[in-house]
Short mmCIF file of C-alpha atoms in Angstrom, two decimals:
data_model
loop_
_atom_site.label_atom_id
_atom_site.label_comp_id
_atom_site.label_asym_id
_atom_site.label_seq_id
_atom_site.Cartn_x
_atom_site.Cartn_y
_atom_site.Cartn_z
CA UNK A 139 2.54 -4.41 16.17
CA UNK A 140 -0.66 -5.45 14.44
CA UNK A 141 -1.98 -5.15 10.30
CA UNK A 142 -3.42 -2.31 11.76
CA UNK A 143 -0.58 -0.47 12.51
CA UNK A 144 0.23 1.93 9.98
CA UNK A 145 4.68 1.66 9.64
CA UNK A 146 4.72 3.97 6.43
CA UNK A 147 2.91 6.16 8.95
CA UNK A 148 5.05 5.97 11.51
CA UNK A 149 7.88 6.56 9.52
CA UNK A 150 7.13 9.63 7.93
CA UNK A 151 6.35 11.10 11.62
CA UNK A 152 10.30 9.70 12.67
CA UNK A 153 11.26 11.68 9.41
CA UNK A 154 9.97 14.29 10.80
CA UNK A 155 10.19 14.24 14.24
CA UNK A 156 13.99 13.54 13.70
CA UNK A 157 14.80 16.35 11.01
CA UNK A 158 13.61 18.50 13.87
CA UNK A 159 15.81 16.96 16.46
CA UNK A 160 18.86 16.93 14.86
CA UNK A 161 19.24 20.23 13.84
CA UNK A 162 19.07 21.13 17.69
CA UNK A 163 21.48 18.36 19.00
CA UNK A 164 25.06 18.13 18.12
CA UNK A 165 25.17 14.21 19.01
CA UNK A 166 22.12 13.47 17.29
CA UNK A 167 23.09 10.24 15.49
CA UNK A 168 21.10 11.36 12.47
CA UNK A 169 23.20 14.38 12.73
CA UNK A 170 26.76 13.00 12.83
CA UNK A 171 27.03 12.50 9.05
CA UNK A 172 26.97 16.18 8.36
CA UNK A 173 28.77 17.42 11.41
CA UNK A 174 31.83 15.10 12.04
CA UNK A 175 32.83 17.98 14.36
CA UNK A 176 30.83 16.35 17.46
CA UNK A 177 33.49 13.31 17.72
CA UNK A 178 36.54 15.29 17.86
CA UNK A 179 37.22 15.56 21.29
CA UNK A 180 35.41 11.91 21.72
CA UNK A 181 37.74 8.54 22.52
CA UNK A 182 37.50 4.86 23.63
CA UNK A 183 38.31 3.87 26.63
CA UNK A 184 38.27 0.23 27.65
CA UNK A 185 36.29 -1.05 30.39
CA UNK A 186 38.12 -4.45 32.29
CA UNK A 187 35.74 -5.11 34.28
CA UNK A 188 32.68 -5.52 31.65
CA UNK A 189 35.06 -6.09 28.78
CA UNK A 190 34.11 -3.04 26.69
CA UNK A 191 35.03 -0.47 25.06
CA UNK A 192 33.15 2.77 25.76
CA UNK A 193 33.02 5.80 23.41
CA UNK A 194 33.33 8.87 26.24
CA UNK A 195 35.45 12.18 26.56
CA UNK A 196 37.64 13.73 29.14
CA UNK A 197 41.14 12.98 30.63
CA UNK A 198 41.97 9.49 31.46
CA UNK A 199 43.32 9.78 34.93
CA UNK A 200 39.37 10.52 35.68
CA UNK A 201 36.32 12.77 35.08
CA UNK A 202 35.26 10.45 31.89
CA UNK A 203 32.22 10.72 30.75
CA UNK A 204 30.77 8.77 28.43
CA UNK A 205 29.18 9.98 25.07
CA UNK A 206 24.95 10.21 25.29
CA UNK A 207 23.97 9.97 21.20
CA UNK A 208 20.44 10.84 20.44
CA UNK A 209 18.12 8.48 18.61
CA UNK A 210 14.63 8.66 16.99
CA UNK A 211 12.52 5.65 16.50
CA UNK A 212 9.36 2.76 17.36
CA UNK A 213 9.30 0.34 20.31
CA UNK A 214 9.38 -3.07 18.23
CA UNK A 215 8.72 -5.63 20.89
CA UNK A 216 9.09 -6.25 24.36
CA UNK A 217 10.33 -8.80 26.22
CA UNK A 218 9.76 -8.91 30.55
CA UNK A 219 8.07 -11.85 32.03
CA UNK A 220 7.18 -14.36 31.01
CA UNK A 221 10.43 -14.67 29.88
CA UNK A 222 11.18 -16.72 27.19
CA UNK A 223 14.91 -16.72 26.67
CA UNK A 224 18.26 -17.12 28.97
CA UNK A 225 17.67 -14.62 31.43
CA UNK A 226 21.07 -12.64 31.33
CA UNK A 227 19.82 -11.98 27.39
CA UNK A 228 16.26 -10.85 28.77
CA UNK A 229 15.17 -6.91 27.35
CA UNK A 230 13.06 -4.29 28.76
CA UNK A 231 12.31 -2.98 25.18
CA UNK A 232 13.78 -2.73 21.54
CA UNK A 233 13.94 -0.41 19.16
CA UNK A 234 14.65 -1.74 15.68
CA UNK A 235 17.45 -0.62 13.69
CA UNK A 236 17.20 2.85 12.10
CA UNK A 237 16.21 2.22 8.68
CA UNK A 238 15.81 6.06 7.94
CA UNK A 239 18.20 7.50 5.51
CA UNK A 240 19.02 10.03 8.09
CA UNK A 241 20.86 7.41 10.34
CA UNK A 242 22.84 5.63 7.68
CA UNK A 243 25.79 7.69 7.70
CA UNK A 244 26.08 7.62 11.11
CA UNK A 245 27.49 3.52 11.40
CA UNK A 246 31.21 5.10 8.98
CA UNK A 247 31.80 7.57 11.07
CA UNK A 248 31.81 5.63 14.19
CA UNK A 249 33.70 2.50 13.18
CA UNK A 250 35.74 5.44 11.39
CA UNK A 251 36.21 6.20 14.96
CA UNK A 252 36.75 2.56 16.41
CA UNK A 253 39.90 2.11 13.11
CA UNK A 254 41.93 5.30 14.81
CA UNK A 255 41.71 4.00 18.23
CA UNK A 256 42.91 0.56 17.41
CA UNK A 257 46.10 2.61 15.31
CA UNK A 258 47.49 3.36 19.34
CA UNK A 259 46.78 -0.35 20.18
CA UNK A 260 48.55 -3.57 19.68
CA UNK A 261 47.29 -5.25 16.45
CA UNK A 262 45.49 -7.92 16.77
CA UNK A 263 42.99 -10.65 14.74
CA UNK A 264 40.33 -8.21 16.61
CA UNK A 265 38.20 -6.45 13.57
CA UNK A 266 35.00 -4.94 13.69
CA UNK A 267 32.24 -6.73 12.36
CA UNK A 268 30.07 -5.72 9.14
CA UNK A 269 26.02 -4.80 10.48
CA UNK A 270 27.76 -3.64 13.76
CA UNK A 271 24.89 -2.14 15.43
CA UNK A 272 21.68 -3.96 15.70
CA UNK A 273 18.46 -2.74 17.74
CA UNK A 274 18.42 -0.75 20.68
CA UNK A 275 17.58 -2.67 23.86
CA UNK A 276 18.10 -2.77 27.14
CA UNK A 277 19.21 -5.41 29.72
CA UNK A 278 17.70 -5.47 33.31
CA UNK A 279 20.27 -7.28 34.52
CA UNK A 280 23.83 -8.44 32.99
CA UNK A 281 27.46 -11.02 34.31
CA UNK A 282 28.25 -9.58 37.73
CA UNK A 283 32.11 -9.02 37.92
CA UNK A 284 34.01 -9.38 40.93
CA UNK A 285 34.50 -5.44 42.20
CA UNK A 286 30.58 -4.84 40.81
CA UNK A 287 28.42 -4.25 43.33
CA UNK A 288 24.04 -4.31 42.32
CA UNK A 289 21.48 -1.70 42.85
CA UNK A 290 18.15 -2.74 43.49
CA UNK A 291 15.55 -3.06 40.82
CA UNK A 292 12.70 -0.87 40.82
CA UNK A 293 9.40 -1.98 41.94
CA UNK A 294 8.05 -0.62 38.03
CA UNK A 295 10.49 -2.88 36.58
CA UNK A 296 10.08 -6.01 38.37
CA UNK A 297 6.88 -5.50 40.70
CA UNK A 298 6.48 -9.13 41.58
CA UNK A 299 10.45 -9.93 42.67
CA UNK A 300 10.59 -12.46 39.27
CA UNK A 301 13.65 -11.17 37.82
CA UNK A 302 15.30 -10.75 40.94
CA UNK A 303 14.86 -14.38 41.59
CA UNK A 304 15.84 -15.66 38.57
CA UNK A 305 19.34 -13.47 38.17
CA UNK A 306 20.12 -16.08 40.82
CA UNK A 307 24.00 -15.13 42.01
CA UNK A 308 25.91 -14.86 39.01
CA UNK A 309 23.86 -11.91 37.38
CA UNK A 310 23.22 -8.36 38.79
CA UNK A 311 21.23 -5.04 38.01
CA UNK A 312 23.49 -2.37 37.94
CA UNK A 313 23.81 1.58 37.41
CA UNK A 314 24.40 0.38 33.63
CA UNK A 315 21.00 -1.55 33.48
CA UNK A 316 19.26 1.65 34.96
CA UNK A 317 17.23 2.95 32.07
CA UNK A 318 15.32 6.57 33.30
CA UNK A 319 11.82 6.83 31.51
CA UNK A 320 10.21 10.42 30.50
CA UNK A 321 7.13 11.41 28.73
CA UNK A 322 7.37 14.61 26.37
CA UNK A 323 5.03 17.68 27.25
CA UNK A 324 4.23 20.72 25.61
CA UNK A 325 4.38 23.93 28.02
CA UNK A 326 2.96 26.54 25.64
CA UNK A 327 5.17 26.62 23.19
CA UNK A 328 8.26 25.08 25.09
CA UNK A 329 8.53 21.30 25.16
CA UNK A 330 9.37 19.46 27.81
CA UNK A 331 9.82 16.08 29.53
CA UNK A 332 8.60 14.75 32.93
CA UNK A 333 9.55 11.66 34.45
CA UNK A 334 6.85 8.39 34.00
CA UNK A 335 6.74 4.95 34.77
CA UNK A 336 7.56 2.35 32.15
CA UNK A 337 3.94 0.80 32.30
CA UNK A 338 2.82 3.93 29.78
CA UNK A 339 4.62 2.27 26.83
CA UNK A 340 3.08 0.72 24.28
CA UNK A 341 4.13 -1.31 21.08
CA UNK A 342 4.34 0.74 17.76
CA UNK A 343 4.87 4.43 20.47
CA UNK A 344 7.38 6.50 18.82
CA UNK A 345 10.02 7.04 21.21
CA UNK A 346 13.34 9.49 21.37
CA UNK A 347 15.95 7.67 23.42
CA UNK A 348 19.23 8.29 24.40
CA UNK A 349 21.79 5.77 23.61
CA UNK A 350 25.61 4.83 24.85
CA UNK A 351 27.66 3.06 22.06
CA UNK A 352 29.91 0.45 23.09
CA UNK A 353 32.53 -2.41 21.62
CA UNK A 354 31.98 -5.70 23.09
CA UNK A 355 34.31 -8.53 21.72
CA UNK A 356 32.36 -11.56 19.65
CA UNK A 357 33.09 -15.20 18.91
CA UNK A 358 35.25 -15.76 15.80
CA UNK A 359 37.72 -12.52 17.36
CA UNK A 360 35.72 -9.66 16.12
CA UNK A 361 34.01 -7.18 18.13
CA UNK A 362 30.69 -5.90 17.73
CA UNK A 363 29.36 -1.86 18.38
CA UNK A 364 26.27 -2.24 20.06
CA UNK A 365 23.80 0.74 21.35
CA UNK A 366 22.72 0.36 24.90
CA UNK A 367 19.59 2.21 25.76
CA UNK A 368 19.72 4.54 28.93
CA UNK A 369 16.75 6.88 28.66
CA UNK A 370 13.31 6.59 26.68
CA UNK A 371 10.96 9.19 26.29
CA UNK A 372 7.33 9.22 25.02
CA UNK A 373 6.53 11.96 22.28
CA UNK A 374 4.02 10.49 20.08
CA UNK A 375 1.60 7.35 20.22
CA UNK A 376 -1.41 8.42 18.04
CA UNK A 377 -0.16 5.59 15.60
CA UNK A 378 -0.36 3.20 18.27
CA UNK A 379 -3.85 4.18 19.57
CA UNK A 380 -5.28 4.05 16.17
CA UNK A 381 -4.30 0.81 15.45
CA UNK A 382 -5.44 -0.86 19.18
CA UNK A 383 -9.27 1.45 18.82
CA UNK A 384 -9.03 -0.66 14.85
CA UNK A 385 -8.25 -3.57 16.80
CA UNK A 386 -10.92 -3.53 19.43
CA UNK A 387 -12.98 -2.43 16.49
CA UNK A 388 -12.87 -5.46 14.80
CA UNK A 389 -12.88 -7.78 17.95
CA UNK A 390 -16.53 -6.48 18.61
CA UNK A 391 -17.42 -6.96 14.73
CA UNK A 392 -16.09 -10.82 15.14
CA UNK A 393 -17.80 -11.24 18.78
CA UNK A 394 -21.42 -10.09 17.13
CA UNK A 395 -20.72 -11.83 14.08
CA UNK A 396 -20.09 -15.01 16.31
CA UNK A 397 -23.40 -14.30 18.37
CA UNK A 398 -25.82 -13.85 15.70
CA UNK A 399 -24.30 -17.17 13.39
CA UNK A 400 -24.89 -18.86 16.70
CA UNK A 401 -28.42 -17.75 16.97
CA UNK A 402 -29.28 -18.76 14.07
CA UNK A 403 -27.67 -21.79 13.83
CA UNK A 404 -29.99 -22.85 17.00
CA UNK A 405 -32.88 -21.63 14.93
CA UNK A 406 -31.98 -23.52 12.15
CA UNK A 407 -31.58 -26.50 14.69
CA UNK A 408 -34.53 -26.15 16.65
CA UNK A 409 -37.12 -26.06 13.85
CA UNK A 410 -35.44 -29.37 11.78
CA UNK A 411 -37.15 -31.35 14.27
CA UNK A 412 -40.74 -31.40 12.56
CA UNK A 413 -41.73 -28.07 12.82
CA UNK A 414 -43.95 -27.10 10.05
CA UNK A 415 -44.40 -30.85 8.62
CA UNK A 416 -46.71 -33.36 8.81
CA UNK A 417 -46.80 -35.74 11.75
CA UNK A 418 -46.54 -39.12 11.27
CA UNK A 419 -48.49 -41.68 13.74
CA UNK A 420 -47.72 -45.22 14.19
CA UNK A 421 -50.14 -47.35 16.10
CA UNK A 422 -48.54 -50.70 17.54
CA UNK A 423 -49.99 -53.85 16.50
CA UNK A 424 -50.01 -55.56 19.94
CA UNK A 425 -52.43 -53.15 21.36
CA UNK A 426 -55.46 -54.74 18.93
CA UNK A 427 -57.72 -57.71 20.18
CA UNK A 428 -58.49 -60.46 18.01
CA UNK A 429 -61.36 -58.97 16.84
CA UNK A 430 -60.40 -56.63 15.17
CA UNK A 431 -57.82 -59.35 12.67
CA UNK A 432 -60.03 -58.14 10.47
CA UNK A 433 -59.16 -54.72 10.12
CA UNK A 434 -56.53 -53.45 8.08
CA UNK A 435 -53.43 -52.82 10.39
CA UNK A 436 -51.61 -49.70 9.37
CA UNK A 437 -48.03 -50.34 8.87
CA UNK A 438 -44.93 -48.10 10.90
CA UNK A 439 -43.45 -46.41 8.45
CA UNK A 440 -39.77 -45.12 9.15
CA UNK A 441 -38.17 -42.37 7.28
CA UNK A 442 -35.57 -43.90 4.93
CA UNK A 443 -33.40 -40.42 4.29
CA UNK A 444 -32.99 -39.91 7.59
CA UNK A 445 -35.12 -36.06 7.62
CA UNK A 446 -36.06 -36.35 10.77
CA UNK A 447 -33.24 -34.60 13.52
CA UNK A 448 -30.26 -33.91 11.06
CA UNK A 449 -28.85 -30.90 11.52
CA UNK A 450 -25.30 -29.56 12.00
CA UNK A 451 -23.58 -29.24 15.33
CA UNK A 452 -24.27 -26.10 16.95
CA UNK A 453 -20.42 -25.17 17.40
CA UNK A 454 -18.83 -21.60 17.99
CA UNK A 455 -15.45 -20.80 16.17
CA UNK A 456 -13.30 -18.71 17.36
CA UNK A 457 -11.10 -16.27 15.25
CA UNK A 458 -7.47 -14.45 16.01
#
């Protein structure tokens, strides 16, 4: 996001966009502090093979399904190739940490959650950390485990094979790293959302996405509740097209700023050298005959302040 880009803006459309939201979905996360009602019948069940624990409902001899929470909020960054960090810690896209007052709550009730769990579990030096959740991101590709088997990564995703390459044999895209992509419509009066290719997303958008919260263990014997992202959806980038038209805006301001300095400084250059002054004439002495000894030989006089030719380089600077 540029100083163009408008984040008190922004966040009074998430305000609003997620006041609407919430009061139409039960596992809204900006919705959980006021109806505690929508984790009753949630648990934790722990995954062996990825080390985590997953919040999800349903028996545990099968049919689990884990819990989809509902998020509101603006893509911060993103982070495909080039990449420019271990690859198992590459991200698709990030959205920062709700700093709305409507998602506050939603952190107590949660670890509230995590507490009870660990009360039918052997204790251990295990605790959960303080700032559990951080951004929302997702992971392309994560540690393949032994009974994992990949699934190929879309051609959207990785159109030129690169992070297929690099994952290399002890990393794999899985049905976990899948993240769907939708953009929201208006039908009338009904809204809806239609599938679309990751390519349409821009810095500063404002997103809904749909989130899975899991427990992943830490260094030091904590563990850590992080959001995994599983679905984006596009429902409003005016904030993001007014700041790039400001943007380009300004890059044609600098480019015709640049271009007329540069003009006249090649004016400026071009008429230092004697234009509009008096030329000077020096005769050579050699080129007179004896008789003429008598004649008063003018003398070549040489500018002592150096007028003549200096001017300033004719350079072009370039701004950000």
């Amino acid at each position: 996001m540029d100083r163009f880009y408008s984040k008190k803006d922004a966040m009074l459309t998430i305000e609003a966009l997620t006041k609407e939201r919430a009061g139409k979905d039960p596992l809204h996360l900006a919705r959980l502090y006021k109806d505690q009602q929508a984790l009753d019948n949630v648990g934790i069940v722990h995954d062996k093979d990825d080390q985590v624990w997953r919040l999800s409902r349903g028996p545990e001899d099968g049919g689990i399904d884990e819990v989809v929470f509902m998020v509101m909020g603006a893509i911060a960054w993103v982070d495909l190739p080039p990449v420019y960090r271990d690859i198992g810690y590459a991200r698709e896209n990030t959205l920062p940490q709700p700093g709305s007052d409507h998602y506050k709550p939603w952190k107590r009730h949660v670890q509230k959650r995590h507490r009870e769990h660990e009360r039918g579990e052997k204790q251990g030096r295990e605790r959960l950390l303080a700032g559990a959740a951080g951004g929302l991101e997702a992971r392309p590709i994560s540690r393949k485990s032994e009974q994992e088997d990949g699934v190929p990564l879309m051609e959207d995703i990785d159109p030129n094979g690169v992070l297929a390459r690099l994952a290399g044999v002890n990393l794999i895209h899985t049905e976990d790293n899948v993240v769907k992509y939708f953009r929201g419509m208006l039908d009338g009066k009904k809204k809806r959302y239609i599938p679309a290719r990751p390519q349409v997303f821009r810095l500063g958008d404002i997103v809904e996405a749909q989130c899975l919260v899991v427990f992943v263990k830490s260094k030091g014997g904590g563990v850590k509740m992080k959001l995994i992202l599983r679905a984006l959806a596009l429902v409003n980038c005016e904030h993001a097209m007014v700041s790039h038209q400001n943007t380009q805006r300004e890059e044609r301001h600098t480019e015709l700023w640049n271009r007329t300095r540069s003009e006249n400084e090649r004016k400026a250059q071009h008429e230092g050298y004697g234009h509009g002054t008096q030329k000077v004439k020096c005769k050579v002495s050699f080129e007179y005959s004896d008789e003429d000894e008598k004649e008063e030989q003018p003398m070549c006089k040489c500018r002592d302040d150096d007028e003549q030719g200096n001017t300033g380089a004719n350079g072009q600077e370039m701004e950000d």
